Short mmCIF file of C-alpha atoms in Angstrom, two decimals:
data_model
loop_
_atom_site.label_atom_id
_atom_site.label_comp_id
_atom_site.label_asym_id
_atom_site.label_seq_id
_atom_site.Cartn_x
_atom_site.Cartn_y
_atom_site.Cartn_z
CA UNK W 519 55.75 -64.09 -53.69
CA UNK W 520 54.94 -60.65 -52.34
CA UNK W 521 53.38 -61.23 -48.56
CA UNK W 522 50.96 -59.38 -47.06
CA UNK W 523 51.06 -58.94 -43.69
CA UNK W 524 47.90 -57.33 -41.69
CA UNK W 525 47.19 -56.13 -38.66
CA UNK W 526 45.85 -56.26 -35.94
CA UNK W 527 44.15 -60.43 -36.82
CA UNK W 528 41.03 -59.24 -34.38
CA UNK W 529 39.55 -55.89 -33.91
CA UNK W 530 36.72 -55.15 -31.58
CA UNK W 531 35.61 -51.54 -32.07
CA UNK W 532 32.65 -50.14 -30.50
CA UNK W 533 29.67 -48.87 -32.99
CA UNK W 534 30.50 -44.81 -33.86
CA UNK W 535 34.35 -45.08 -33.08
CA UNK W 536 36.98 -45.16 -35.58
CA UNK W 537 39.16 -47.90 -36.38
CA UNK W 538 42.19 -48.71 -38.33
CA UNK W 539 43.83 -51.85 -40.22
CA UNK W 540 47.74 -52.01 -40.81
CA UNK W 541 48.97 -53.72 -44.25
CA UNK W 542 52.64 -54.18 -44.51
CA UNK W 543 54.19 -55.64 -47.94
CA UNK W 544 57.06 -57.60 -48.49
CA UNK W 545 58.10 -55.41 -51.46
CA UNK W 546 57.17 -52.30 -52.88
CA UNK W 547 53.88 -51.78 -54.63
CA UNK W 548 54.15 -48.28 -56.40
CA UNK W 549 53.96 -48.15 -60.01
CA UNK W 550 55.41 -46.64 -62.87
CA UNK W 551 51.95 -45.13 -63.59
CA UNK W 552 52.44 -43.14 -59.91
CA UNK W 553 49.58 -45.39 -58.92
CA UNK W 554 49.69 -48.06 -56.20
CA UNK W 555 48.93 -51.12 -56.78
CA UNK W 556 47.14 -51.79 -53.17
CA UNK W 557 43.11 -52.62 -52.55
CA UNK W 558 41.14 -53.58 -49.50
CA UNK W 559 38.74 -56.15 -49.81
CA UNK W 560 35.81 -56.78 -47.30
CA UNK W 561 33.33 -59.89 -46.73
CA UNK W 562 30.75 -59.29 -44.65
CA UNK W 563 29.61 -63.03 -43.01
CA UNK W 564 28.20 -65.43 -45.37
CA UNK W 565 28.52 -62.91 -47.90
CA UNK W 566 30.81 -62.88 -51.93
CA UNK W 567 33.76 -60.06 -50.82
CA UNK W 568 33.75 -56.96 -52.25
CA UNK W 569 36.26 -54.15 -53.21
CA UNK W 570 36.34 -50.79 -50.80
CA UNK W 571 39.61 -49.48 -52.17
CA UNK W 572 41.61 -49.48 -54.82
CA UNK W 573 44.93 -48.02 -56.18
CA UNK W 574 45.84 -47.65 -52.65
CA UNK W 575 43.55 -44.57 -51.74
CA UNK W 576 40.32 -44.56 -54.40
CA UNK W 577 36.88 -45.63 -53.34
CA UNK W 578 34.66 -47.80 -54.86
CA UNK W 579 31.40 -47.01 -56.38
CA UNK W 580 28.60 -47.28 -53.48
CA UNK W 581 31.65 -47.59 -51.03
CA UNK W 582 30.83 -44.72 -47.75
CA UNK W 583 32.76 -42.06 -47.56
CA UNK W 584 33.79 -43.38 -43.77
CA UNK W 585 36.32 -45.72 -45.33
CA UNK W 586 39.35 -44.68 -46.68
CA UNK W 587 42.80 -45.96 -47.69
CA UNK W 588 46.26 -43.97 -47.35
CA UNK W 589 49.73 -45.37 -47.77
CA UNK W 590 52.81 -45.73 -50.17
CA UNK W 591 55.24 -47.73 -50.97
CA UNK W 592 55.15 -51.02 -48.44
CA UNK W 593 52.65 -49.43 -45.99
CA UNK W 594 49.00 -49.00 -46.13
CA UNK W 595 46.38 -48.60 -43.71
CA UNK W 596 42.85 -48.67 -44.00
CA UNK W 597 40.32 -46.36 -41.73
CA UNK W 598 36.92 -45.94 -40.97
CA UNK W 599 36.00 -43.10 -39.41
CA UNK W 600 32.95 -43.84 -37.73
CA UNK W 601 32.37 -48.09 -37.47
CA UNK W 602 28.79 -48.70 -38.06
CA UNK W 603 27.30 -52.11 -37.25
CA UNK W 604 27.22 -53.24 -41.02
CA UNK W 605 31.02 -53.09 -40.80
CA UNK W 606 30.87 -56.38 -39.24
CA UNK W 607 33.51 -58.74 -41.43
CA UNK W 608 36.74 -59.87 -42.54
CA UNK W 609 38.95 -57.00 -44.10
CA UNK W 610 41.74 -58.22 -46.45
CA UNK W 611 44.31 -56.34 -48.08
CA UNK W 612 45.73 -57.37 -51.65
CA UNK W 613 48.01 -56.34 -54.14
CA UNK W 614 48.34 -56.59 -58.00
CA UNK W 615 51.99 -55.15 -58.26
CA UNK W 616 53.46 -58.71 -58.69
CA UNK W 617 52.44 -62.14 -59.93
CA UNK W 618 50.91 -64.06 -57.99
CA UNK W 619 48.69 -60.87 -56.64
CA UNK W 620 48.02 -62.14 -53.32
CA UNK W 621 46.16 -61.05 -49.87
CA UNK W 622 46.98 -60.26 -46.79
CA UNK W 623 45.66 -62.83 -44.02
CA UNK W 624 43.01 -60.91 -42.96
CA UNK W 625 41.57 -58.96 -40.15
CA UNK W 626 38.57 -59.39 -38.80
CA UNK W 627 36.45 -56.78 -37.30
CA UNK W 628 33.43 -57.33 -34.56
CA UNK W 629 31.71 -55.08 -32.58
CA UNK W 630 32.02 -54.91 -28.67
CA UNK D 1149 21.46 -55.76 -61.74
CA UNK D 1150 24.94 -55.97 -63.06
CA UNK D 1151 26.02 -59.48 -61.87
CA UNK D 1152 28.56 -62.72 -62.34
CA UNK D 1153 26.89 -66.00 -62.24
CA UNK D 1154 29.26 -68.85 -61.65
CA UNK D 1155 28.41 -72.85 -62.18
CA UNK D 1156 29.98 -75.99 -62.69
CA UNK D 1157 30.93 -76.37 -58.84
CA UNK D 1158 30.70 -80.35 -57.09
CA UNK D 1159 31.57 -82.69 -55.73
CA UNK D 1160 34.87 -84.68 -57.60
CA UNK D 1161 36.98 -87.26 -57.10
CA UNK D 1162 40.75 -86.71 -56.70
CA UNK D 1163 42.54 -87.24 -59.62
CA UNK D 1164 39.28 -85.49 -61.72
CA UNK D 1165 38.07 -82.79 -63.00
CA UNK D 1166 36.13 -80.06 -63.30
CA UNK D 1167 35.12 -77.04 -65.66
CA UNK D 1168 33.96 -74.16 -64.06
CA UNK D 1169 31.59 -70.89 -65.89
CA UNK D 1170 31.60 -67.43 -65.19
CA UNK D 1171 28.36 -66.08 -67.00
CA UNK D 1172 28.44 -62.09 -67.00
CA UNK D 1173 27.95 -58.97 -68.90
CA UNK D 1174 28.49 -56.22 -71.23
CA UNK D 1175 29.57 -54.25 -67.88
CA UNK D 1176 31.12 -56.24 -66.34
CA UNK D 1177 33.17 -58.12 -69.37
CA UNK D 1178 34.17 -55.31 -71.44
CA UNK D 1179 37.99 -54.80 -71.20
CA UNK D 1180 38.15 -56.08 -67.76
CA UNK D 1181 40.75 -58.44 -66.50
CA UNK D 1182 39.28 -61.14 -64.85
CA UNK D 1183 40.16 -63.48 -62.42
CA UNK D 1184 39.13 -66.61 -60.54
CA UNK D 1185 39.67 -66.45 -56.35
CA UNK D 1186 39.12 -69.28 -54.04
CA UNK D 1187 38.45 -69.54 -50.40
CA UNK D 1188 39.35 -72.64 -48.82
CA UNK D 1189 36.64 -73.30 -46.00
CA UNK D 1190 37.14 -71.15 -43.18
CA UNK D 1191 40.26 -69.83 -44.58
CA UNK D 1192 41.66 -66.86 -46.48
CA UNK D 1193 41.44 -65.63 -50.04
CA UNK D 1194 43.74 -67.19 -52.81
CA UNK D 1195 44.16 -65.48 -56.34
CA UNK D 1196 43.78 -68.95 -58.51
CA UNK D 1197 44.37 -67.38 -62.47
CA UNK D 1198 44.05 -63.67 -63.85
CA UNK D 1199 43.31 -63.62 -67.67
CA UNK D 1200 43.96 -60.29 -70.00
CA UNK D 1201 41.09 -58.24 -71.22
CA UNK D 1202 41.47 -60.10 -74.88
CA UNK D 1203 42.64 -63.50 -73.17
CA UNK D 1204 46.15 -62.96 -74.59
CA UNK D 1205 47.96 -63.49 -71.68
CA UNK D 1206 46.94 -65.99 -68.36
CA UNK D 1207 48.86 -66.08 -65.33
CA UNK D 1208 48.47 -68.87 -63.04
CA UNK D 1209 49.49 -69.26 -58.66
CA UNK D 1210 52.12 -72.01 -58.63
CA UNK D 1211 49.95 -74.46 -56.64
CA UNK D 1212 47.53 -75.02 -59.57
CA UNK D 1213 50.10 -73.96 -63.04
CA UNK D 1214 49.93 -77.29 -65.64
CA UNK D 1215 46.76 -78.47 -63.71
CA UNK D 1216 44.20 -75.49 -64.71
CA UNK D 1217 43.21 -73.45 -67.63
CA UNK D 1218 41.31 -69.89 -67.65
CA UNK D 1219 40.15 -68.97 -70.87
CA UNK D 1220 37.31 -66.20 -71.34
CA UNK D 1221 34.52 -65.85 -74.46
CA UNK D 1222 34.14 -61.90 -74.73
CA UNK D 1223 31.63 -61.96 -77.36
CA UNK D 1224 29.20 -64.50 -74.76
CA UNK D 1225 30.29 -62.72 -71.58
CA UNK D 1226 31.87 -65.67 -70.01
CA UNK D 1227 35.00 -66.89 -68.24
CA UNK D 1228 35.77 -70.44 -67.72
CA UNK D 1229 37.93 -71.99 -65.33
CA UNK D 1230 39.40 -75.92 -66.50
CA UNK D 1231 40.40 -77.80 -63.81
CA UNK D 1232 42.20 -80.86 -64.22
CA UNK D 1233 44.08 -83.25 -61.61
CA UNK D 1234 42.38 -82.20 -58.89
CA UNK D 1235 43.63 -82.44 -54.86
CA UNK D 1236 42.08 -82.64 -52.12
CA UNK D 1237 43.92 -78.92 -51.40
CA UNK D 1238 41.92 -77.48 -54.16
CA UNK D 1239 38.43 -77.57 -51.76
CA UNK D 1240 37.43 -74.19 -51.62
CA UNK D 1241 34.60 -72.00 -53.20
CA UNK D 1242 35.49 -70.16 -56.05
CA UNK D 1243 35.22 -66.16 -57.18
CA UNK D 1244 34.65 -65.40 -60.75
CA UNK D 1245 36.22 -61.36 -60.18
CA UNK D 1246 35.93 -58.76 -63.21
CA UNK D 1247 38.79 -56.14 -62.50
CA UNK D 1248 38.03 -52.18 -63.00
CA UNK D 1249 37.24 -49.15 -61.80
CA UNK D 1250 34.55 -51.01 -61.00
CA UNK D 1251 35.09 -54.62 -59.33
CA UNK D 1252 32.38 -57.27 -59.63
CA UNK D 1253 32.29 -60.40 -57.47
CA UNK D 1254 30.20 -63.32 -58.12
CA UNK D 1255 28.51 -65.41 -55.82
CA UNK D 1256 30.77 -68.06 -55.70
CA UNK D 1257 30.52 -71.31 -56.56
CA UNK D 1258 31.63 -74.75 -54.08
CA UNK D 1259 34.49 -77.38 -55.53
CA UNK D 1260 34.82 -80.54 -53.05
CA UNK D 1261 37.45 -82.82 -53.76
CA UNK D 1262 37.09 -85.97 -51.60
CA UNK D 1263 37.49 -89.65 -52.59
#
């Protein structure tokens, strides 16, 4: 199976300043297509997840602009620009290259 | 509001079962793959099963192949999850998830497995 592997696990950010999540994959996840097959996934607390990013750099619908997703081949990062209090969450990584798609382990983001 | 509804969540016994529904719509069915996720308490996310657009093709994670079934009704907007066998492992609340440009995430619904 293709593993995920975040980090940092934990990431205090104070509100306004930018932060940044590291995915690293076992294997590669660029497609044929010239699309990667790489999304970030957030859940806010006690809340369903929801997609920010997919094909490695596209944004979801309703998704700020202060997120954004860059990367190729086995590494990916996710950014946001400006953390905003409503960022507050668990930020997962996943990929849908190979069966079983899978997630990373998570990283979870609080405010200081 | 464009939404996924699951149900059929409980409490079972090991060794049971359970059938879990997906109830969605024209949005978020039409030539989506969909999937069912679980999140073991206070754990990560797990990608259970992934069904095709036209349910030709389902692709299971090991832990649960031979011991669950994901079938989908496109013409009732719904996506069902048969869960046979079931382990005490398989405690976790599950995702109904219709893949696209536009991803759609249901509420979740709660499976306990406990004798």
């Amino acid at each position: 199976d293709v593993v995920l592997t975040q980090s940092p696990l934990s990431l205090p950010v104070t509100v306004g300043q930018p932060a940044s999540i590291s995915c690293r994959s076992s294997q590669s996840l660029a497609h044929s297509d010239g699309n990667t097959r790489l999304g970030w996934i957030q859940q806010r607390p006690g809340q369903s997840p929801r997609r920010l990013i997919y094909d490695g750099s596209k944004r979801d619908s309703g998704v700020p602009d202060r997120f954004s997703g860059s990367g190729s081949g086995t590494d990916f990062t996710l950014k946001i620009s400006k953390v905003e209090t409503e960022d507050v969450g668990l930020y997962y990584c996943m990929q849908y290259k190979h069966w079983p798609h899978t997630f990373g382990q998570g990283t979870k983001l609080e405010i200081k | 509001e464009v939404q996924l509804v699951e149900s059929g969540g409980g409490l079972a016994q090991p060794g049971g079962s359970l059938r879990l529904s997906c109830a969605g719509s024209e949005v978020t069915f039409s030539n989506s793959w969909m999937s069912w996720v679980r999140q073991a308490p206070g754990k990560g996310l797990e990608w259970v099963a992934h069904i095709k657009p036209d349910g030709s093709e389902q692709f299971y994670v090991d832990s649960v192949r031979g011991r669950v079934t994901i079938s989908r009704d496109n013409a009732k907007q719904s996506l069902f999850l048969q869960m046979n066998s079931l382990r005490a492992e398989d405690t976790a609340v599950y995702y109904c998830v219709s893949w696209g440009t536009v991803a759609f995430w249901g509420q979740g619904t709660l499976v306990a497995v406990s004798s």
